[in-house]
PDB file of C-alpha atoms in Angstrom:
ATOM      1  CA  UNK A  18     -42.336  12.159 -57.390  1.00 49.00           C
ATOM      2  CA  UNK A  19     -43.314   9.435 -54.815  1.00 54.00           C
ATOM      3  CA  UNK A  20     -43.618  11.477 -51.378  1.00 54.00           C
ATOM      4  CA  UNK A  21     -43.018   7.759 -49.517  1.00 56.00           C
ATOM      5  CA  UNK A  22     -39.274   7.917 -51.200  1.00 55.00           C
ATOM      6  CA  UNK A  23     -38.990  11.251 -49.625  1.00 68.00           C
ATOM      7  CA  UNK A  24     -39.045   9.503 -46.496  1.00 83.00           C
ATOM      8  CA  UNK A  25     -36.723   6.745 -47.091  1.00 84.00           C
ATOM      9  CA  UNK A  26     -33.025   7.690 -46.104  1.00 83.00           C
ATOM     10  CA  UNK A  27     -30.066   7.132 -48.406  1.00 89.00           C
ATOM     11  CA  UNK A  28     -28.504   3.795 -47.828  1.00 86.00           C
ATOM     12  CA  UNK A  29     -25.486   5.225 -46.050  1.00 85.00           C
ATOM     13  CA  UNK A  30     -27.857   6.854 -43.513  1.00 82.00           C
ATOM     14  CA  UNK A  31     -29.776   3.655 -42.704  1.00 88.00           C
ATOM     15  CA  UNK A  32     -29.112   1.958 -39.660  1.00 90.00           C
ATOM     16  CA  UNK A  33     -28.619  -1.868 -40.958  1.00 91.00           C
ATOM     17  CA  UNK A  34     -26.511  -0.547 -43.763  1.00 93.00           C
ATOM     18  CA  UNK A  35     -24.318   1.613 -40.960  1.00 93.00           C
ATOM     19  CA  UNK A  36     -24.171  -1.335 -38.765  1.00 93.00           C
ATOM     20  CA  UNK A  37     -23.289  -4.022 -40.983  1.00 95.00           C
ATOM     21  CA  UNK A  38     -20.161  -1.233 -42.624  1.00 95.00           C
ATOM     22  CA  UNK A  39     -19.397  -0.916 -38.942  1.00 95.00           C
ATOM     23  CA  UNK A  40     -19.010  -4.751 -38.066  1.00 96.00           C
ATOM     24  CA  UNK A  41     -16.910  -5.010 -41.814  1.00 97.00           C
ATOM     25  CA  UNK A  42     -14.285  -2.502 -39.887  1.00 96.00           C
ATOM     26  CA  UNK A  43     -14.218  -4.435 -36.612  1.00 96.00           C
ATOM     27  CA  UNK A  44     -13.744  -7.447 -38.658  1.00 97.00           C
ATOM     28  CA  UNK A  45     -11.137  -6.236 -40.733  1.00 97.00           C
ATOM     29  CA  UNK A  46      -9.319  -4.335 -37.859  1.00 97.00           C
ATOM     30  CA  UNK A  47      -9.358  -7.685 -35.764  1.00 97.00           C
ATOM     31  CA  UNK A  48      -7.624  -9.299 -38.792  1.00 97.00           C
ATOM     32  CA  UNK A  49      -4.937  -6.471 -39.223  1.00 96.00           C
ATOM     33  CA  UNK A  50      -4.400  -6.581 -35.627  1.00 97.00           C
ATOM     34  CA  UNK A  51      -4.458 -10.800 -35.031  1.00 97.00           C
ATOM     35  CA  UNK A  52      -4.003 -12.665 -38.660  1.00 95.00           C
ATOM     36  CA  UNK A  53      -6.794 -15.238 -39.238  1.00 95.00           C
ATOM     37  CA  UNK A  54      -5.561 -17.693 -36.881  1.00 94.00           C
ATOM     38  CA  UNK A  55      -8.770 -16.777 -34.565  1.00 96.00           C
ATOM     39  CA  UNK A  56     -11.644 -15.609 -35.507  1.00 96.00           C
ATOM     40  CA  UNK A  57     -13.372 -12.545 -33.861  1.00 97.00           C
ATOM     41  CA  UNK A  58     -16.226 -15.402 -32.776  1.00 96.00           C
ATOM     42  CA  UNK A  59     -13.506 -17.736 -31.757  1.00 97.00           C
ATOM     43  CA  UNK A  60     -11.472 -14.670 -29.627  1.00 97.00           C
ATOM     44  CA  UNK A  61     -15.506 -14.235 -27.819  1.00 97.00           C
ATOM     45  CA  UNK A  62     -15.793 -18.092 -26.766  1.00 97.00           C
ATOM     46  CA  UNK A  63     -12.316 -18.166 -25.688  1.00 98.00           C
ATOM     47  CA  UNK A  64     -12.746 -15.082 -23.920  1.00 98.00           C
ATOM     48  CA  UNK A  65     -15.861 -16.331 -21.994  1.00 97.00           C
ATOM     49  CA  UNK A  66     -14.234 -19.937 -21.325  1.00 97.00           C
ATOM     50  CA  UNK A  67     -11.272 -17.348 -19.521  1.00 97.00           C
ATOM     51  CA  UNK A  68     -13.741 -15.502 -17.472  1.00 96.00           C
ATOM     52  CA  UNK A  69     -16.009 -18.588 -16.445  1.00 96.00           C
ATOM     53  CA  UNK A  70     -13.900 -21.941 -16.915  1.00 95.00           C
ATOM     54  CA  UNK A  71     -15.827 -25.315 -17.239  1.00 95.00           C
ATOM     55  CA  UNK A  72     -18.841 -23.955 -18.409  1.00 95.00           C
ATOM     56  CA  UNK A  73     -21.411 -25.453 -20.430  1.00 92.00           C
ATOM     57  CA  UNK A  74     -22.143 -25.047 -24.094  1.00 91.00           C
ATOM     58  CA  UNK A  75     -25.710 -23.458 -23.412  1.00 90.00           C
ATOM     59  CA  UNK A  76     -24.655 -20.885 -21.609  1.00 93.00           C
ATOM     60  CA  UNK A  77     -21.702 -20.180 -23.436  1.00 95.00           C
ATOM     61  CA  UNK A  78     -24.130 -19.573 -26.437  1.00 95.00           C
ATOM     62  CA  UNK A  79     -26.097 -17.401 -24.518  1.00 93.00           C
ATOM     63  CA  UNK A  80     -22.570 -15.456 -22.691  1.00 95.00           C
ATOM     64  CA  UNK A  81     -21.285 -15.173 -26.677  1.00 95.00           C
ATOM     65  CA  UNK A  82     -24.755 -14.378 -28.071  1.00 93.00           C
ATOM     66  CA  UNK A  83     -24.453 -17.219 -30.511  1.00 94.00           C
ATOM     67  CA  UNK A  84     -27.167 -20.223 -31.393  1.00 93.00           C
ATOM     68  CA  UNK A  85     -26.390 -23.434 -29.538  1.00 91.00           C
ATOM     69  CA  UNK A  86     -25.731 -25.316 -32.555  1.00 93.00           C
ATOM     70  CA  UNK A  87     -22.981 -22.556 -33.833  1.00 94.00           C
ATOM     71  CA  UNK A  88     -21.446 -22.916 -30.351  1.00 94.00           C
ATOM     72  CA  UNK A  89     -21.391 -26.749 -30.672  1.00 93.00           C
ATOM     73  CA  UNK A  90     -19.398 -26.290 -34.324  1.00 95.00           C
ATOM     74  CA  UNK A  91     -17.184 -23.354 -33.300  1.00 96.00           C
ATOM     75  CA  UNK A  92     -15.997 -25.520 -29.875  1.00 95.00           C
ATOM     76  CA  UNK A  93     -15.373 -28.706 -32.364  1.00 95.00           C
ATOM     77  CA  UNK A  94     -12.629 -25.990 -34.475  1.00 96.00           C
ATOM     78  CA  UNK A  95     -11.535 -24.701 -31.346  1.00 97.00           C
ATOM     79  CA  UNK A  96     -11.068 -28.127 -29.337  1.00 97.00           C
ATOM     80  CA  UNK A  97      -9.643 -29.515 -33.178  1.00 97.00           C
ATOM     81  CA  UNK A  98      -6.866 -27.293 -32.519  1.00 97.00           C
ATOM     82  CA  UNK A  99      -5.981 -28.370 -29.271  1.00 97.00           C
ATOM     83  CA  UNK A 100      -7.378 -25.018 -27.761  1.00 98.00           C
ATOM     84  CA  UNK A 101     -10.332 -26.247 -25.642  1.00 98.00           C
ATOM     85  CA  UNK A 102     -11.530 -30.047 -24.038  1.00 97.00           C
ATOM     86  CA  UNK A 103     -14.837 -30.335 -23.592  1.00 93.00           C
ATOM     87  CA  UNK A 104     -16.034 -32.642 -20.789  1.00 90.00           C
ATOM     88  CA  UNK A 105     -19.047 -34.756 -21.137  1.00 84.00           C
ATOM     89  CA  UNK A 106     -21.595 -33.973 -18.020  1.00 77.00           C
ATOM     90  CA  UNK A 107     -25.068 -35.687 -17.056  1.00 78.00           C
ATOM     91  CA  UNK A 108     -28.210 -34.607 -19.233  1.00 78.00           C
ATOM     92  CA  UNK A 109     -25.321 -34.962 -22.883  1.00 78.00           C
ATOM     93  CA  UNK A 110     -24.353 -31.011 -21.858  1.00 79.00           C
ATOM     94  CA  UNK A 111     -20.780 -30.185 -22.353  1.00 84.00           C
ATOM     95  CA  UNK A 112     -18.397 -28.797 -19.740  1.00 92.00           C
ATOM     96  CA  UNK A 113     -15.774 -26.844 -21.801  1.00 96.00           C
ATOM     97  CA  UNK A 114     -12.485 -25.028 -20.572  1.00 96.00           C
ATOM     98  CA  UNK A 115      -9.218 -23.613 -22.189  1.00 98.00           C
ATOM     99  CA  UNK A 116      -6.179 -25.953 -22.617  1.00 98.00           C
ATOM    100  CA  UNK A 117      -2.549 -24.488 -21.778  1.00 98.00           C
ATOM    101  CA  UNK A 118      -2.230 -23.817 -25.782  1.00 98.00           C
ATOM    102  CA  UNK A 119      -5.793 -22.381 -25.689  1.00 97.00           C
ATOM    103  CA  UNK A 120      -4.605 -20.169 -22.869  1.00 97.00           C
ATOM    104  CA  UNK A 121      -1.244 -19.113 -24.697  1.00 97.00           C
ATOM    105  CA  UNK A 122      -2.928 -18.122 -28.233  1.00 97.00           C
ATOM    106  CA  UNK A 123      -5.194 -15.492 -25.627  1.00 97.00           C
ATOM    107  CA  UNK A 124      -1.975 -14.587 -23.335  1.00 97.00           C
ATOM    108  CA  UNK A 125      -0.450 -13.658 -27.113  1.00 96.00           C
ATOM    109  CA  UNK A 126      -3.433 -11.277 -28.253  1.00 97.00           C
ATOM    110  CA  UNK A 127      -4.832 -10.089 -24.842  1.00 96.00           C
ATOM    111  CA  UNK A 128      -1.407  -7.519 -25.387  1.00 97.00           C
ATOM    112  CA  UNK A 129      -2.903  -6.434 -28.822  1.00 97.00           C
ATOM    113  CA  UNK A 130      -6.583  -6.077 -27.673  1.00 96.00           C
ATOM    114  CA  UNK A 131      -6.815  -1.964 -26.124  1.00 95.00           C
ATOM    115  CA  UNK A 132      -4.307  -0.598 -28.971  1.00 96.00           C
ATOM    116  CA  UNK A 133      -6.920  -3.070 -31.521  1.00 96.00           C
ATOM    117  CA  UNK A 134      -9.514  -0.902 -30.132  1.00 95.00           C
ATOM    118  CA  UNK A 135      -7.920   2.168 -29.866  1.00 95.00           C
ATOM    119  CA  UNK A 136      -7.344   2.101 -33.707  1.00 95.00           C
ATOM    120  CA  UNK A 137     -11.136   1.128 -34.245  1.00 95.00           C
ATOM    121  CA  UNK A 138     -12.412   4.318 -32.144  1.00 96.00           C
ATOM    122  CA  UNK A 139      -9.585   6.603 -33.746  1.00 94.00           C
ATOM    123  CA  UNK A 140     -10.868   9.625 -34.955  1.00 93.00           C
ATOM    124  CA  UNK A 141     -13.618  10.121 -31.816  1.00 96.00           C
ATOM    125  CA  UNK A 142     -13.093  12.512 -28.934  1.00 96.00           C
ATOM    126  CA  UNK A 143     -12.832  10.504 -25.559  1.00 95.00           C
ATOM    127  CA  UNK A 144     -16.225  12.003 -25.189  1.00 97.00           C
ATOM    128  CA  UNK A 145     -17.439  10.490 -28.287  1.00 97.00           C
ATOM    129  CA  UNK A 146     -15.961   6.642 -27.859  1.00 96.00           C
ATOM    130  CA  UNK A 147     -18.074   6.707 -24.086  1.00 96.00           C
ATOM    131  CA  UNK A 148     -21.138   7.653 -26.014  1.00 97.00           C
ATOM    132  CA  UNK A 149     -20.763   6.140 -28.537  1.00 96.00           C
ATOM    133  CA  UNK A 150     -20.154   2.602 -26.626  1.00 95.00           C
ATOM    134  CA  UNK A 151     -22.890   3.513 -24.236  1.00 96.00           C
ATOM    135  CA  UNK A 152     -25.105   3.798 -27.214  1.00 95.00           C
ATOM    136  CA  UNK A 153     -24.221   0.624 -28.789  1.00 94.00           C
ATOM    137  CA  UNK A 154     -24.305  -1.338 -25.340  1.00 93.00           C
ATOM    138  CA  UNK A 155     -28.147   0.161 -25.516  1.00 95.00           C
ATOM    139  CA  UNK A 156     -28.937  -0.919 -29.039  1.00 93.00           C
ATOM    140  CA  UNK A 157     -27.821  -4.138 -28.318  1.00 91.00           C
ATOM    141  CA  UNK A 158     -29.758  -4.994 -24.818  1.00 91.00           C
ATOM    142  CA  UNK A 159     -33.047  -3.398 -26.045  1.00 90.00           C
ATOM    143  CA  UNK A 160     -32.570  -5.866 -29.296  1.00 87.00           C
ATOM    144  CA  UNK A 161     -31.430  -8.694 -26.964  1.00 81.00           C
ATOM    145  CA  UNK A 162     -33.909 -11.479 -25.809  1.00 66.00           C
ATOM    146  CA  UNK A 163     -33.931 -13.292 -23.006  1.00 54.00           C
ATOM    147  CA  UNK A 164     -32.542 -17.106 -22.912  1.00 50.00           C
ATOM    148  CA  UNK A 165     -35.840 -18.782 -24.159  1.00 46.00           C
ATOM    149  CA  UNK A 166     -37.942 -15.739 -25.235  1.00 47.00           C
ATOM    150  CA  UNK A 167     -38.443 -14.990 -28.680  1.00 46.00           C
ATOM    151  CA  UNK A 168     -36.528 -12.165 -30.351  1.00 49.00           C
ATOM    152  CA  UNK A 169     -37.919  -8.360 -29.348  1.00 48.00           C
ATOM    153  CA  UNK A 170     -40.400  -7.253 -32.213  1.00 47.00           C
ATOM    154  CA  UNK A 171     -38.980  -4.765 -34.552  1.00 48.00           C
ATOM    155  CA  UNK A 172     -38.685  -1.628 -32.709  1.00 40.00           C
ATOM    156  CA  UNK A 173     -38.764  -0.838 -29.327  1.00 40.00           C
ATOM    157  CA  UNK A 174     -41.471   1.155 -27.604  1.00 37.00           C
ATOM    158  CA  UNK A 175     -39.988   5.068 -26.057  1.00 34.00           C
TER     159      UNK A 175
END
């Protein structure tokens, strides 16, 4: 037998399968809980635009951790259905805020958000959820470049 196999965990130990089952739940818990009307992406930009009105598409890519040209096609949908307006500014960026409808279709889920999380972190000890939220919010900074840099390398020095 090949000693290297030894070595390799089963696929529901490693940590890209585990993540990518994990973001399946989210997903399909933010559907049970909010219909497909809005997409989880969609419910992040309009979130952002909430918390920082008027600002541009750059850094709303970077505040959503999405590519700029994703953020360009995702404010399109979202200003297609009358939820954002998007202001032209000087140097072609974008200025982008929430319309009253864009601000209704939050004021309707906002309600559903903490019992849509609750459900996702059922099952874990208030203990647990801190941890385990502290750990992701980890995972994702150390594997989170800065505006401009290139992505980390593969795994982070201890």
């Amino acid at each position: 037998m090949n000693t290297e196999s030894q070595t390799i965990p089963s696929l529901q130990a490693e940590p890209g399968h585990l993540i990518r089952r994990a973001h399946q739940l989210a997903v399909s818990v933010f559907h049970d809980t909010h219909g497909r009307q809005v997409t989880p992406v969609q419910y992040a930009v309009l979130r952002a635009l909430q918390d920082a009105p008027g600002i541009d598409q750059v850094t709303l890519a970077d505040k959503v951790a999405l590519d700029t040209s994703t953020t360009a096609d995702i404010a399109t949908r979202l200003e297609t259905k009358g939820w954002i307006v998007r202001e032209l500014l000087p140097r072609r960026q974008r200025a982008l805020r929430l319309t009253a409808e864009g601000d209704a279709v939050l004021a309707e889920m906002l309600p559903r958000v903490r019992p849509m999380y609750a459900r996702l972190l059922d099952g874990l000890a208030p203990q647990e959820r801190d941890e385990f939220l502290r750990l992701l919010g980890k995972f994702v900074n150390l594997h989170q470049a800065s505006p401009g840099e290139p992505e980390p390398p593969g795994k982070p020095e201890s």
